[in-house]
Short mmCIF file of C-alpha atoms in Angstrom, two decimals:
data_model
loop_
_atom_site.label_atom_id
_atom_site.label_comp_id
_atom_site.label_asym_id
_atom_site.label_seq_id
_atom_site.Cartn_x
_atom_site.Cartn_y
_atom_site.Cartn_z
CA MET A 10 0.83 33.58 -16.60
CA VAL A 11 -2.33 35.72 -15.82
CA TRP A 12 -3.50 32.58 -13.40
CA LYS A 13 -0.74 32.05 -11.86
CA ILE A 14 -0.67 36.28 -10.50
CA SER A 15 -4.07 35.82 -9.48
CA LEU A 16 -3.42 32.94 -7.42
CA PHE A 17 -0.59 34.17 -5.86
CA LEU A 18 -2.84 37.86 -5.44
CA LEU A 19 -5.63 34.89 -3.97
CA MET A 20 -3.20 33.20 -1.26
CA VAL A 21 -1.86 36.13 -0.18
CA PHE A 22 -4.84 37.49 0.19
CA VAL A 23 -6.46 34.83 2.31
CA SER A 24 -3.39 34.24 3.98
CA ILE A 25 -3.86 37.92 5.44
CA ALA A 26 -7.53 37.93 6.19
CA GLY A 27 -7.17 34.39 7.78
CA ILE A 28 -4.46 35.37 10.57
CA ALA A 29 -5.74 39.50 10.26
CA PHE A 30 -9.03 39.41 10.96
CA PRO A 31 -10.75 40.09 13.76
CA ILE A 32 -13.06 38.14 15.44
CA VAL A 33 -15.52 40.17 17.16
CA PRO A 34 -19.08 38.83 19.19
CA ILE A 35 -21.77 41.01 16.38
CA PRO A 36 -19.65 41.48 13.18
CA VAL A 37 -20.58 44.52 11.33
CA LYS A 38 -18.59 45.00 9.63
CA TRP A 39 -17.47 43.17 6.39
CA TYR A 40 -13.57 42.11 7.13
CA GLU A 41 -15.23 40.72 10.90
CA PHE A 42 -15.27 36.94 11.52
CA PRO A 43 -18.31 36.19 14.04
CA LEU A 44 -17.11 34.16 17.56
CA ILE A 45 -18.04 30.69 17.64
CA PRO A 46 -18.53 29.79 21.45
CA GLY A 47 -15.60 27.16 21.94
CA LEU A 48 -13.61 27.91 19.40
CA LYS A 49 -13.12 31.55 20.22
CA GLU A 50 -9.75 32.92 18.29
CA ASN A 51 -8.34 29.55 16.61
CA ALA A 52 -11.60 28.84 15.06
CA LYS A 53 -8.94 30.88 12.79
CA ILE A 54 -6.78 28.43 11.46
CA ILE A 55 -9.84 26.36 9.72
CA PHE A 56 -8.34 28.12 6.77
CA PHE A 57 -5.27 26.60 6.60
CA HIS A 58 -6.37 22.74 8.35
CA VAL A 59 -9.39 21.68 6.51
CA PRO A 60 -8.05 22.88 2.84
CA THR A 61 -4.50 21.06 3.64
CA ALA A 62 -6.47 17.79 5.28
CA TRP A 63 -8.68 18.25 1.76
CA LEU A 64 -5.81 18.40 -0.20
CA SER A 65 -4.15 15.09 0.89
CA VAL A 66 -7.26 12.89 0.44
CA VAL A 67 -7.80 14.21 -3.27
CA ALA A 68 -3.65 14.03 -4.35
CA PHE A 69 -4.51 9.80 -2.10
CA PHE A 70 -7.42 9.81 -5.20
CA MET A 71 -5.94 11.25 -7.90
CA SER A 72 -2.82 8.77 -7.09
CA THR A 73 -5.57 5.38 -6.55
CA LEU A 74 -7.12 7.36 -9.49
CA TYR A 75 -4.07 7.31 -11.49
CA SER A 76 -2.49 3.66 -10.63
CA PHE A 77 -5.75 2.14 -11.89
CA LYS A 78 -5.01 4.10 -14.65
CA TYR A 79 -2.26 2.52 -15.21
CA LEU A 80 -3.08 -1.01 -14.04
CA LYS A 81 -5.88 -0.67 -17.68
CA ASN A 82 -3.06 1.07 -20.42
CA LYS A 83 0.52 0.15 -18.43
CA ASN A 84 1.72 3.44 -19.60
CA LEU A 85 4.72 4.53 -17.63
CA ASP A 86 3.31 8.26 -17.71
CA ASP A 87 0.55 6.90 -15.19
CA ASP A 88 2.64 5.64 -12.93
CA ALA A 89 4.54 9.46 -12.69
CA LYS A 90 1.78 10.84 -12.48
CA SER A 91 0.51 8.78 -9.54
CA TYR A 92 3.90 9.41 -7.52
CA ALA A 93 3.48 13.25 -8.28
CA ALA A 94 0.23 12.80 -6.41
CA ALA A 95 1.41 10.86 -3.86
CA GLN A 96 4.26 12.46 -3.02
CA LEU A 97 2.02 15.97 -2.67
CA GLY A 98 -0.71 13.93 -0.83
CA ILE A 99 1.75 13.26 2.12
CA ILE A 100 3.09 16.55 2.44
CA PHE A 101 -0.21 18.03 2.79
CA CYS A 102 -0.65 15.44 5.17
CA ILE A 103 1.39 15.57 6.81
CA LEU A 104 1.16 19.70 7.56
CA ALA A 105 -3.09 18.51 8.22
CA THR A 106 -2.27 16.40 10.88
CA ILE A 107 0.50 19.28 12.24
CA THR A 108 -2.06 22.14 12.27
CA GLY A 109 -4.51 19.56 13.21
CA ALA A 110 -3.04 19.14 16.39
CA VAL A 111 -1.60 22.56 16.98
CA TRP A 112 -5.55 23.58 16.78
CA ALA A 113 -6.50 20.32 18.96
CA LYS A 114 -3.61 21.91 21.84
CA PHE A 115 -6.09 24.87 21.87
CA ALA A 116 -8.88 23.70 21.96
CA TRP A 117 -9.54 20.04 23.14
CA GLY A 118 -6.21 20.24 25.57
CA SER A 119 -4.25 18.00 24.05
CA PHE A 120 -2.27 17.19 21.05
CA TRP A 121 -3.28 14.03 20.15
CA SER A 122 -6.26 11.88 21.64
CA TRP A 123 -6.81 9.51 18.96
CA ASP A 124 -10.90 11.56 17.89
CA PRO A 125 -11.98 9.25 15.30
CA ARG A 126 -10.99 11.97 12.56
CA GLN A 127 -6.74 11.64 13.81
CA THR A 128 -7.36 7.88 13.65
CA SER A 129 -7.83 8.52 10.13
CA ILE A 130 -5.50 10.81 9.60
CA PHE A 131 -2.99 9.05 11.16
CA ALA A 132 -3.78 5.61 8.99
CA LEU A 133 -3.75 7.34 6.03
CA LEU A 134 0.06 8.40 6.45
CA LEU A 135 0.73 5.17 7.48
CA ILE A 136 -0.40 4.09 3.39
CA TYR A 137 1.55 6.99 1.87
CA GLY A 138 4.96 5.33 4.77
CA ALA A 139 3.95 1.91 3.55
CA TRP A 140 3.47 3.05 -0.17
CA PHE A 141 6.60 5.40 -0.56
CA ALA A 142 8.61 1.55 1.15
CA LEU A 143 6.98 -0.61 -1.08
CA ARG A 144 8.63 1.83 -4.77
CA SER A 145 11.57 2.10 -2.67
CA SER A 146 12.00 -1.84 -2.63
CA ILE A 147 11.64 -2.24 -6.24
CA GLU A 148 14.31 -1.94 -8.69
CA SER A 149 12.47 -2.59 -12.13
CA GLU A 150 10.47 0.50 -13.07
CA GLU A 151 7.65 -1.78 -14.80
CA LYS A 152 7.10 -4.11 -11.68
CA ARG A 153 7.48 -0.90 -9.23
CA ALA A 154 4.29 0.43 -11.07
CA SER A 155 2.46 -2.60 -11.26
CA LEU A 156 2.84 -3.47 -7.91
CA SER A 157 2.07 -0.11 -6.11
CA SER A 158 -0.58 0.18 -7.94
CA VAL A 159 -2.08 -3.02 -6.46
CA TYR A 160 -1.39 -1.71 -3.25
CA SER A 161 -2.49 1.48 -3.47
CA ILE A 162 -5.84 0.54 -5.20
CA ILE A 163 -6.32 -1.52 -2.45
CA ALA A 164 -5.50 0.66 0.40
CA PHE A 165 -7.93 3.37 -1.36
CA LEU A 166 -10.60 0.80 -0.51
CA THR A 167 -10.33 1.39 3.34
CA VAL A 168 -10.68 4.78 2.88
CA PRO A 169 -14.29 5.06 2.95
CA PHE A 170 -14.00 3.02 6.23
CA PHE A 171 -11.97 5.78 8.07
CA VAL A 172 -13.31 8.91 6.18
CA PHE A 173 -16.85 8.30 6.11
CA ILE A 174 -18.04 5.34 8.93
CA MET A 175 -15.61 5.02 11.50
CA PRO A 176 -15.86 8.81 12.50
CA ARG A 177 -20.05 8.42 12.90
CA ILE A 178 -19.61 5.49 14.47
CA MET A 179 -17.04 6.21 16.63
CA LYS A 180 -17.06 8.94 19.92
CA GLY A 181 -14.86 12.04 18.68
CA LEU A 182 -14.54 15.48 19.56
CA HIS A 183 -14.70 16.87 15.35
CA PRO A 184 -17.52 18.22 13.84
CA GLY A 185 -20.02 15.25 12.39
CA SER A 186 -19.03 12.37 15.15
CA ALA A 187 -21.81 10.35 16.76
CA ASP A 188 -22.11 11.44 19.69
CA ASP A 189 -22.42 15.32 18.51
CA THR A 190 -25.84 16.97 19.19
CA ASN A 191 -25.05 19.46 17.16
CA SER A 192 -24.43 17.41 14.03
CA GLY A 193 -23.07 18.35 10.32
CA PRO A 194 -20.19 19.99 9.81
CA VAL A 195 -19.36 23.52 11.08
CA ILE A 196 -19.44 25.26 7.82
CA ASP A 197 -22.85 24.98 7.77
CA PHE A 198 -24.38 26.61 11.07
CA LYS A 199 -21.90 28.53 12.50
CA MET A 200 -19.47 30.45 10.06
CA ASN A 201 -21.52 33.57 8.98
CA ALA A 202 -20.86 34.71 5.23
CA ASN A 203 -17.38 36.43 4.98
CA MET A 204 -16.09 33.22 6.85
CA GLN A 205 -17.01 30.90 4.35
CA LEU A 206 -16.31 33.19 1.61
CA ILE A 207 -12.20 33.23 2.60
CA PHE A 208 -12.96 29.45 3.83
CA PHE A 209 -13.83 28.36 0.37
CA LEU A 210 -11.52 30.69 -1.58
CA SER A 211 -8.32 28.81 0.70
CA LEU A 212 -10.13 25.72 -0.65
CA ILE A 213 -10.37 26.58 -4.24
CA GLY A 214 -6.68 28.93 -3.81
CA PHE A 215 -5.35 25.53 -2.10
CA THR A 216 -6.32 23.61 -4.60
CA VAL A 217 -5.30 24.89 -7.26
CA LEU A 218 -2.19 24.87 -5.98
CA TYR A 219 -1.73 22.07 -5.43
CA PHE A 220 -3.25 20.85 -9.65
CA TRP A 221 -0.30 23.46 -10.49
CA MET A 222 2.18 22.02 -8.26
CA TRP A 223 1.59 18.70 -8.96
CA ASN A 224 1.81 19.52 -12.60
CA ILE A 225 5.30 20.47 -12.41
CA GLY A 226 5.71 17.08 -10.42
CA TYR A 227 4.89 14.96 -12.43
CA LYS A 228 6.52 16.00 -15.44
CA SER A 229 9.95 16.74 -14.29
CA ILE A 230 9.67 12.58 -13.22
CA ILE A 231 8.47 12.01 -16.24
CA TYR A 232 11.25 13.69 -18.11
CA ARG A 233 14.16 12.07 -15.42
CA ASP A 234 13.29 9.40 -16.73
CA LYS A 235 13.34 9.75 -19.70
CA LEU A 236 17.28 11.42 -19.60
CA ASN A 237 18.04 8.33 -17.37
CA LYS A 238 16.68 6.36 -20.21
CA GLN A 239 18.77 8.57 -23.04
CA ASN A 240 21.86 8.76 -20.17
CA ARG A 241 22.38 4.40 -20.31
CA GLY A 242 21.23 4.60 -23.95
CA MET B 24 -11.47 -24.98 -10.96
CA THR B 25 -12.75 -25.67 -7.54
CA ASN B 26 -10.85 -28.87 -7.48
CA LYS B 27 -8.03 -27.71 -8.89
CA ALA B 28 -7.70 -24.73 -5.96
CA TYR B 29 -8.20 -27.67 -3.94
CA ALA B 30 -5.16 -29.79 -5.20
CA LEU B 31 -3.03 -26.76 -4.43
CA TYR B 32 -3.72 -26.09 -1.02
CA GLN B 33 -3.16 -29.49 -0.61
CA LYS B 34 -0.01 -28.98 -1.87
CA ASP B 35 1.22 -26.75 0.14
CA PHE B 36 -0.35 -28.25 3.52
CA HIS B 37 1.29 -31.98 2.70
CA SER B 38 4.65 -29.25 2.25
CA GLU B 39 4.07 -27.92 4.88
CA MET B 40 3.56 -30.76 6.69
CA ARG B 41 6.99 -32.12 5.99
CA THR B 42 8.58 -29.35 7.14
CA ARG B 43 6.30 -28.07 9.47
CA TYR B 44 7.89 -24.10 9.40
CA ALA B 45 5.26 -22.32 9.82
CA VAL B 46 3.36 -24.15 12.39
CA ASN B 47 5.64 -24.42 14.42
CA SER B 48 6.99 -20.80 13.73
CA LEU B 49 3.94 -19.59 14.31
CA ALA B 50 2.81 -21.31 17.52
CA MET B 51 6.88 -19.73 19.13
CA PHE B 52 5.33 -16.59 17.77
CA VAL B 53 1.75 -17.07 20.30
CA ILE B 54 3.71 -18.46 23.09
CA VAL B 55 6.64 -16.31 23.04
CA ALA B 56 3.70 -13.31 22.48
CA ILE B 57 1.90 -14.20 24.86
CA SER B 58 4.40 -14.53 27.54
CA VAL B 59 5.71 -11.64 27.17
CA ILE B 60 2.59 -10.16 28.16
CA LEU B 61 2.37 -11.74 31.29
CA PHE B 62 5.41 -10.83 32.46
CA SER B 63 4.52 -7.40 32.07
CA VAL B 64 1.30 -7.34 33.39
CA GLY B 65 2.73 -9.72 36.25
CA ASN B 66 0.39 -9.94 39.33
CA GLU B 67 -2.19 -7.21 38.11
CA THR B 68 -5.47 -7.57 36.72
CA ILE B 69 -5.89 -5.73 33.29
CA THR B 70 -8.84 -4.19 32.28
CA GLN B 71 -11.25 -5.86 29.79
CA SER B 72 -10.81 -3.30 27.09
CA LEU B 73 -6.86 -3.85 27.29
CA THR B 74 -7.21 -7.64 27.49
CA ALA B 75 -9.58 -7.72 23.85
CA GLY B 76 -6.67 -4.92 22.47
CA LEU B 77 -4.36 -7.44 23.52
CA PHE B 78 -5.99 -10.54 22.31
CA TRP B 79 -6.03 -8.67 18.69
CA VAL B 80 -2.01 -7.59 19.09
CA VAL B 81 -0.94 -10.71 19.43
CA ILE B 82 -3.64 -12.32 16.67
CA PHE B 83 -2.50 -9.25 14.26
CA PHE B 84 1.89 -9.70 14.86
CA SER B 85 1.28 -14.09 14.83
CA ALA B 86 -0.32 -13.18 11.25
CA MET B 87 2.13 -11.32 9.90
CA SER B 88 4.48 -13.57 11.04
CA GLY B 89 3.55 -16.79 9.49
CA LEU B 90 1.34 -15.32 7.05
CA SER B 91 3.54 -13.85 4.67
CA ARG B 92 5.40 -18.13 3.70
CA ALA B 93 2.46 -18.70 1.16
CA PHE B 94 3.62 -16.74 -1.94
CA VAL B 95 7.43 -16.13 -0.55
CA SER B 96 8.01 -19.91 -0.32
CA GLU B 97 7.10 -20.11 -4.55
CA GLU B 98 9.07 -17.78 -4.64
CA GLU B 99 11.99 -18.68 -2.49
CA ARG B 100 12.08 -22.51 -4.15
CA GLY B 101 11.27 -21.00 -7.58
CA THR B 102 8.43 -22.45 -8.89
CA THR B 103 6.30 -19.38 -8.74
CA LEU B 104 6.51 -20.13 -13.38
CA ALA B 105 5.45 -23.74 -12.91
CA LEU B 106 2.29 -22.35 -10.69
CA GLN B 107 2.02 -20.07 -13.82
CA LEU B 108 1.84 -22.50 -16.17
CA VAL B 109 -0.01 -25.17 -14.30
CA ALA B 110 -3.05 -22.66 -13.39
CA ALA B 111 -5.31 -19.45 -13.54
CA PRO B 112 -4.08 -16.69 -10.74
CA THR B 113 -7.73 -16.88 -9.71
CA THR B 114 -7.25 -20.94 -9.47
CA ILE B 115 -3.75 -20.07 -7.69
CA PHE B 116 -5.22 -17.55 -5.16
CA SER B 117 -8.03 -19.42 -4.49
CA GLY B 118 -6.14 -22.09 -3.16
CA LYS B 119 -4.13 -20.01 -1.04
CA LEU B 120 -5.94 -18.04 0.51
CA PHE B 121 -7.92 -21.51 1.05
CA PHE B 122 -4.35 -21.97 3.12
CA ASN B 123 -3.60 -19.04 4.75
CA ILE B 124 -8.26 -19.10 6.15
CA VAL B 125 -6.83 -23.01 7.27
CA LEU B 126 -4.54 -21.14 9.12
CA VAL B 127 -5.73 -18.72 10.39
CA PHE B 128 -8.18 -20.26 11.84
CA CYS B 129 -6.45 -22.49 13.68
CA MET B 130 -3.60 -20.34 15.65
CA ASN B 131 -6.53 -17.81 16.29
CA ILE B 132 -8.64 -20.69 18.03
CA VAL B 133 -5.45 -22.17 19.39
CA ILE B 134 -4.76 -17.56 21.19
CA THR B 135 -8.24 -17.97 22.18
CA ILE B 136 -7.84 -21.00 24.07
CA LEU B 137 -4.49 -19.85 25.59
CA TYR B 138 -6.16 -16.54 26.38
CA SER B 139 -8.94 -17.85 27.97
CA ALA B 140 -6.72 -19.81 29.97
CA LEU B 141 -4.54 -17.71 31.25
CA PHE B 142 -6.22 -13.43 31.54
CA ASP B 143 -9.06 -13.97 34.13
CA SER B 144 -10.54 -10.63 32.20
CA PHE B 145 -10.88 -12.93 29.10
CA ALA B 146 -14.27 -13.30 29.74
CA ILE B 147 -17.08 -13.78 27.57
CA LYS B 148 -20.74 -13.44 28.27
CA ASN B 149 -22.02 -13.57 24.39
CA PHE B 150 -20.12 -16.18 23.12
CA GLY B 151 -23.02 -16.27 19.75
CA LEU B 152 -21.26 -13.07 19.50
CA PHE B 153 -17.41 -13.76 19.83
CA ILE B 154 -18.06 -16.57 17.54
CA VAL B 155 -18.96 -14.18 14.68
CA ALA B 156 -17.04 -11.43 15.35
CA PHE B 157 -14.26 -14.09 15.50
CA PHE B 158 -15.37 -16.03 12.20
CA PHE B 159 -15.25 -12.67 10.41
CA GLY B 160 -12.14 -11.12 11.84
CA CYS B 161 -10.62 -14.26 10.94
CA ALA B 162 -11.70 -14.33 7.39
CA GLY B 163 -10.47 -10.72 6.37
CA LEU B 164 -7.37 -10.77 8.39
CA ALA B 165 -6.46 -13.77 5.84
CA ILE B 166 -7.50 -12.30 3.02
CA ALA B 167 -6.45 -9.31 3.27
CA SER B 168 -2.93 -10.68 4.45
CA THR B 169 -2.56 -13.28 1.64
CA ILE B 170 -3.15 -10.41 -0.83
CA ILE B 171 -0.26 -8.06 0.77
CA ALA B 172 1.77 -11.07 0.53
CA ALA B 173 1.68 -11.71 -3.04
CA ILE B 174 2.84 -8.01 -3.11
CA ILE B 175 5.80 -8.70 -1.14
CA SER B 176 6.73 -12.02 -2.35
CA LYS B 177 7.44 -9.95 -5.77
CA ALA B 178 9.23 -6.78 -4.24
CA GLY B 179 12.62 -7.25 -3.19
CA ALA B 180 12.25 -6.78 0.52
CA LYS B 181 10.38 -9.50 2.37
CA GLY B 182 10.43 -9.66 5.56
CA THR B 183 10.26 -6.31 7.17
CA LEU B 184 7.70 -4.97 4.76
CA TYR B 185 5.23 -7.68 5.82
CA PRO B 186 3.19 -6.02 8.61
CA VAL B 187 3.93 -2.19 7.41
CA LEU B 188 2.10 -2.64 4.32
CA SER B 189 -0.54 -4.29 6.30
CA PHE B 190 -1.10 -3.05 9.19
CA PRO B 191 -2.93 0.52 7.47
CA ILE B 192 -4.68 -2.31 5.22
CA LEU B 193 -5.62 -4.14 8.08
CA LEU B 194 -6.42 -0.76 10.63
CA PRO B 195 -10.04 -0.91 9.91
CA LEU B 196 -10.91 -4.55 10.66
CA ILE B 197 -8.59 -4.46 13.80
CA LEU B 198 -10.41 -1.95 15.84
CA THR B 199 -14.24 -3.21 15.09
CA SER B 200 -13.18 -6.60 16.34
CA VAL B 201 -11.44 -5.35 19.12
CA GLN B 202 -15.05 -3.06 19.72
CA LEU B 203 -16.89 -6.28 18.67
CA THR B 204 -14.26 -8.41 21.18
CA LEU B 205 -14.81 -5.84 23.80
CA MET B 206 -18.83 -5.94 23.27
CA ALA B 207 -18.86 -10.12 23.76
CA PHE B 208 -17.30 -9.48 26.95
CA ASP B 209 -20.52 -6.85 27.84
CA GLY B 210 -22.84 -8.76 27.18
CA SER B 211 -24.17 -7.23 23.97
CA THR B 212 -26.87 -8.86 22.23
CA PHE B 213 -26.39 -8.68 18.10
CA SER B 214 -28.61 -5.65 18.37
CA ASP B 215 -26.28 -3.50 20.11
CA ALA B 216 -23.25 -4.91 17.69
CA LYS B 217 -25.46 -4.44 14.33
CA PHE B 218 -23.03 -1.18 12.97
CA GLU B 219 -19.73 -2.97 13.90
CA LEU B 220 -20.89 -6.44 12.09
CA ALA B 221 -22.42 -4.11 9.03
CA ILE B 222 -18.96 -2.47 8.93
CA ILE B 223 -16.42 -6.25 9.37
CA ILE B 224 -19.02 -8.37 6.96
CA CYS B 225 -18.54 -4.96 4.47
CA TYR B 226 -14.58 -5.24 5.03
CA ASP B 227 -14.83 -8.82 4.06
CA VAL B 228 -16.37 -8.88 1.02
CA ILE B 229 -14.31 -5.66 -0.35
CA MET B 230 -11.65 -7.05 0.26
CA LEU B 231 -12.11 -10.66 -1.76
CA THR B 232 -13.46 -8.57 -4.16
CA ALA B 233 -10.23 -6.71 -4.74
CA SER B 234 -8.45 -9.59 -4.40
CA TYR B 235 -9.69 -11.28 -6.43
CA LEU B 236 -10.01 -8.56 -9.07
CA LEU B 237 -6.42 -7.21 -8.22
CA PHE B 238 -4.25 -10.22 -7.67
CA ASP B 239 -3.75 -11.14 -12.28
CA PHE B 240 -1.55 -8.08 -12.33
CA VAL B 241 0.69 -9.22 -9.20
CA TRP B 242 0.74 -12.71 -10.41
CA LYS B 243 1.67 -11.83 -14.20
CA ASP B 244 5.31 -9.94 -14.69
#
């Protein structure tokens, strides 16, 4: 109970701090953010955009991990865990796409410009979509679990290409692209200490929130399946 | 194992020759797709990057229309159980993969010939690079679509699900192949294209390994 309240307080603090703390050219007080050239006020969306994008990848990874476990142990609970992770993953994936598109509109001038990372989040959305389409087309529980596990593992193998290789060899707008002069992620060189603190607090807060939601999610799926079986039997 | 896989390939080849269903539908699909592109292009000369993209669009959709036959036909005829009895999963996958590779290569050679005849902008300067990219691209396409075909043959919905499931898996391959085709048009050397070639070879190896490892779980009910 205590950690739930502290998580709530943390998320409230992060939301308020992320939106309301002022951006000034030379930060003096502890609550002031530095002015990042080229980003200005819209730099603040980083507190929400990066955690959602991070969680969409974490969720996808966990979904694959439990798919792998299912194939190993043939325990349907693992399939429920994988399914719950993917359900949350698609929500965070959509959120990351939307926050990213909004940020892109104000920072780069258009909602969508097929930057390599935009391509990869689009591919991730497609993978999630295809995975749910595959699951809904199969009636039998065991068959659904094993086929979707196989698909999720195969799909996961393409992720390194999108996340690590494509953005670095293709020209892009995100930091860390092949033609970026200040290569390396933003957090290394343009944020000051308090901005980094809020950023990592936000990352931690969202991650804990994700695990909490995932925990409730998979338990409810397992209970629902049990109830269905009881009713049938 | 190789003998059995080859026998399976021959079985598929003969049953294909009897009906010529996959070959005919593939050939017609290629002709229809290219003529749609020709009609929509009209008299305009399209750029090379667009040609490279359209080339792989036709390849992708032709593959999607023909390659699922390998496993779906077994399910339709109800011969899956017999196959499960006579051969190990790895053998079956090898046989089916070999058949699909042959099909993809024949199809893509026809598409390449048609493109170079019909599009002026399809002018390859570095022929060696194109051949290498074409080889690995086709191999990757065949591998990934064979394992997806195995998945959808076990799932209920067959037709529409296939391109939906395959596209995200094939996307890295297609993007890199488009890039490589474009480089072959520009006359880039092998050392310019070494990153793209490395990606495409990695993709082929990863997909091949994963398919062999995972096919057991798809095949056994």
